[in-house]
Coordinates of C-alpha atoms and ligand atoms in Angstrom, one line a residue:
M1 CA 103.5 112.1 105.6
K2 CA 105.7 109.1 106.4
N3 CA 109.1 108.5 104.8
I4 CA 109.9 105.1 103.3
V5 CA 113.4 104.1 102.4
I6 CA 113.8 101.1 100.2
L7 CA 117.0 99.0 100.0
I8 CA 117.7 97.0 96.9
S9 CA 120.6 95.0 95.4
G10 CA 119.4 94.3 91.9
R11 CA 116.4 94.2 89.6
G12 CA 114.1 96.1 92.1
S13 CA 110.8 94.8 90.8
N14 CA 109.3 94.7 94.4
M15 CA 110.6 98.3 94.9
E16 CA 108.8 99.3 91.6
A17 CA 105.6 97.7 92.8
I18 CA 105.8 99.6 96.1
V19 CA 106.6 102.9 94.3
Q20 CA 103.7 102.5 91.9
A21 CA 101.2 101.5 94.6
C22 CA 102.2 104.4 96.8
A23 CA 101.5 106.8 93.9
Q24 CA 98.4 105.2 92.5
E25 CA 96.7 104.5 95.9
K26 CA 97.8 107.9 97.3
W27 CA 99.3 106.6 100.5
G28 CA 100.0 109.1 103.2
A29 CA 103.7 108.3 102.7
R30 CA 106.5 109.1 100.2
I31 CA 109.4 107.0 99.0
A32 CA 112.2 109.2 100.4
A33 CA 115.0 107.2 98.8
I34 CA 116.2 104.0 97.2
V35 CA 119.5 102.8 98.5
S36 CA 121.6 100.0 96.9
N37 CA 124.8 98.2 97.9
K38 CA 125.5 97.9 94.2
A39 CA 126.0 100.8 91.8
T40 CA 124.9 98.5 88.9
A41 CA 121.5 97.6 90.5
A42 CA 118.9 98.0 87.7
G43 CA 116.3 99.4 90.1
L44 CA 118.4 102.6 90.6
A45 CA 117.5 103.7 87.0
F46 CA 113.8 103.2 87.6
A47 CA 114.1 105.3 90.9
A48 CA 116.0 108.1 89.2
Q49 CA 113.4 108.2 86.3
H50 CA 110.7 108.6 88.9
G51 CA 112.5 111.5 90.6
I52 CA 113.3 109.5 93.7
D53 CA 116.6 110.2 95.5
T54 CA 119.1 107.3 95.2
A55 CA 122.2 106.4 97.1
V56 CA 124.8 103.7 96.8
V57 CA 126.8 102.2 99.7
D58 CA 129.1 99.7 98.2
H59 CA 129.8 96.9 100.7
K60 CA 133.1 96.1 98.9
Q61 CA 134.5 99.4 100.2
F62 CA 134.3 98.3 103.8
D63 CA 136.5 95.9 105.8
S64 CA 133.7 94.6 108.0
R65 CA 130.0 94.1 108.1
E66 CA 129.9 96.5 111.1
A67 CA 131.6 99.3 109.2
F68 CA 129.3 98.7 106.1
D69 CA 126.2 98.7 108.2
A70 CA 127.2 101.8 110.1
E71 CA 127.6 103.8 106.9
L72 CA 124.4 102.3 105.5
A73 CA 122.5 103.4 108.6
R74 CA 124.1 106.9 108.4
V75 CA 122.9 107.2 104.8
I76 CA 119.4 105.8 105.5
D77 CA 119.0 108.0 108.5
G78 CA 119.8 111.1 106.4
F79 CA 116.3 110.4 104.8
Q80 CA 114.6 110.3 108.2
P81 CA 112.8 107.0 107.6
D82 CA 109.6 105.9 109.4
L83 CA 110.0 102.6 107.6
V84 CA 112.9 100.8 106.0
V85 CA 111.9 98.2 103.4
L86 CA 114.3 95.5 102.3
A87 CA 113.3 94.6 98.7
G88 CA 115.8 92.1 97.4
F89 CA 118.6 93.5 99.5
M90 CA 121.0 90.6 99.5
R91 CA 123.3 91.4 102.5
I92 CA 123.2 89.8 105.9
L93 CA 122.6 92.6 108.4
T94 CA 124.3 92.9 111.8
E95 CA 122.4 92.7 115.0
G96 CA 123.2 96.4 115.7
F97 CA 121.7 97.5 112.4
V98 CA 118.6 95.4 112.9
R99 CA 118.1 96.7 116.5
H100 CA 118.5 100.3 115.3
Y101 CA 115.5 99.8 113.0
E102 CA 113.6 97.4 115.2
G103 CA 109.8 97.6 114.6
R104 CA 110.3 99.6 111.4
L105 CA 112.2 97.2 109.2
L106 CA 110.3 95.0 106.7
N107 CA 111.6 92.2 104.4
I108 CA 110.2 90.0 101.8
H109 CA 111.5 86.5 101.4
P110 CA 110.5 84.1 98.6
S111 CA 109.3 81.2 100.7
L112 CA 106.6 80.3 103.2
L113 CA 108.7 81.1 106.2
P114 CA 109.8 79.5 108.5
A115 CA 110.5 77.0 105.7
F116 CA 113.5 77.7 103.5
P117 CA 115.3 80.7 104.9
G118 CA 118.4 81.7 102.9
L119 CA 119.1 81.2 99.2
H120 CA 117.7 79.0 96.4
T121 CA 114.3 78.8 98.0
H122 CA 112.4 77.7 94.9
E123 CA 114.9 74.9 93.9
R124 CA 114.8 73.7 97.5
A125 CA 111.0 73.6 97.6
I126 CA 110.9 71.6 94.4
E127 CA 113.6 69.3 95.6
A128 CA 111.7 68.7 98.9
G129 CA 108.6 67.8 96.9
C130 CA 106.5 70.7 98.4
K131 CA 103.1 71.1 96.8
L132 CA 102.9 74.7 98.1
A133 CA 105.4 77.5 97.9
G134 CA 105.1 81.2 98.3
A135 CA 106.4 84.4 99.8
T136 CA 106.4 86.0 103.2
V137 CA 106.6 89.7 104.3
H138 CA 107.9 89.9 107.9
L139 CA 109.3 92.3 110.4
V140 CA 113.1 91.8 110.6
T141 CA 114.8 90.4 113.6
P142 CA 118.5 89.7 113.9
E143 CA 118.0 86.0 112.8
L144 CA 118.2 85.7 109.0
D145 CA 114.8 85.6 107.2
H146 CA 113.0 85.4 110.5
G147 CA 110.6 87.6 112.4
P148 CA 106.9 88.4 112.9
I149 CA 104.9 87.5 109.8
V150 CA 102.8 90.3 108.3
I151 CA 101.4 88.5 105.2
Q152 CA 102.0 85.4 103.2
A153 CA 101.1 84.3 99.7
A154 CA 100.8 80.7 98.7
V155 CA 101.1 79.3 95.2
P156 CA 101.0 75.7 93.9
V157 CA 104.2 73.9 93.0
L158 CA 103.5 72.1 89.7
P159 CA 105.1 68.8 88.6
S160 CA 106.6 70.6 85.6
D161 CA 108.1 73.4 87.6
T162 CA 111.7 74.6 87.4
G163 CA 113.2 77.0 89.9
E164 CA 112.7 79.7 87.2
S165 CA 109.0 79.0 86.6
L166 CA 108.2 78.7 90.3
S167 CA 110.1 81.9 91.0
A168 CA 108.1 83.8 88.4
R169 CA 104.8 82.5 89.9
V170 CA 105.9 83.5 93.4
L171 CA 107.2 86.9 92.2
R172 CA 103.7 87.9 90.8
Q173 CA 102.4 87.4 94.3
E174 CA 105.3 89.3 95.9
H175 CA 104.2 92.3 93.9
L176 CA 100.8 92.0 95.4
I177 CA 101.6 91.4 99.0
Y178 CA 104.6 93.6 99.6
P179 CA 102.8 96.9 98.6
R180 CA 99.9 95.8 100.7
A181 CA 102.0 95.1 103.8
V182 CA 103.9 98.4 103.4
R183 CA 100.6 100.3 103.1
W184 CA 99.3 98.6 106.3
F185 CA 102.4 99.6 108.1
V186 CA 102.4 103.3 107.1
E187 CA 98.7 103.5 107.9
D188 CA 99.3 102.1 111.4
Q189 CA 97.0 99.1 110.8
L190 CA 99.2 96.5 112.3
T191 CA 99.6 95.3 115.9
V192 CA 102.4 93.1 117.1
S193 CA 102.0 91.0 120.2
N194 CA 103.9 87.9 121.2
G195 CA 105.7 87.8 117.9
R196 CA 102.4 87.7 116.0
V197 CA 101.2 90.4 113.7
Q198 CA 97.5 91.1 113.4
H199 CA 95.7 93.5 111.0
Q200 CA 93.5 95.6 113.3
A201 CA 90.5 95.5 111.0
G202 CA 91.0 91.8 110.2
A203 CA 92.1 92.1 106.6
P204 CA 93.2 88.7 105.3
Q205 CA 96.9 88.2 105.9
V206 CA 97.1 85.3 103.5
V207 CA 96.7 85.2 99.7
W208 CA 96.0 81.9 97.9
A209 CA 96.9 82.1 94.3
A210 CA 95.8 79.3 92.0
D211 CA 98.3 80.2 89.3
Ligands
LIG1 C1 112.6 88.7 95.4 O1 112.2 87.5 94.9 C2 112.8 88.7 96.9 O2 111.8 87.9 97.5 C3 114.1 88.0 97.1 O3 114.9 88.6 96.0 C4 114.1 88.9 94.9 C5 114.4 90.3 94.5 O4 113.7 90.7 93.3 N1 114.7 88.3 98.4 C6 115.4 87.4 99.1 O5 115.7 86.4 98.7 C7 115.8 87.9 100.5 N2 116.2 86.8 101.3 P1 113.5 92.2 93.0 O6 114.8 92.9 93.1 O7 113.0 92.2 91.6 O8 112.5 92.8 93.9

């Protein structure tokens, strides 16, 4: 049974999708803990209601990123994770933290990486006149929103879109691809070579969503 620790900062809808898929699809894994850098993160209540351990490491209590990341890693390691999942965890992580979890740290980012790393991805995609937008699940490397891509979902950008409407369209696909990617990881179905991730049985690593 593999241990998954999920890190959140807020709403936690991707975390919920992973928790639910893990239970419904009976993965050979358990959600060992949900850890947040904000005590007010809405996702903590969902986790507690589902009997999942929760922890808060408030970044505001630390003088430096290094000190925060060291305590965060200490708390995470207490749950003996095989995989650490960043699900809307809105902190920039130090190289030391990322190296500590190298190869077992996943992130979801709401753009078709390598386009639009950072914040306000949907507004920037609309502003740039993109006809496609989407989300990417990737293994985390020290560079922000960067690293070997596990799966991407693409959605159209409509002429009437606002950041909000595009965000909602992308989020529906995030809830599909993130549980899928986490399941592949815990079932050892992924191979990484030369910075590229392949599903060993050839499962499609792209989702095209018309709406
Ligand atoms: C998601 O859209 C996720 O892709 C994004 O934050 C949102 C969290 O929502 N993550 C990033 O922007 C990371 N760079 P959630 O808390 O409901 O899962």
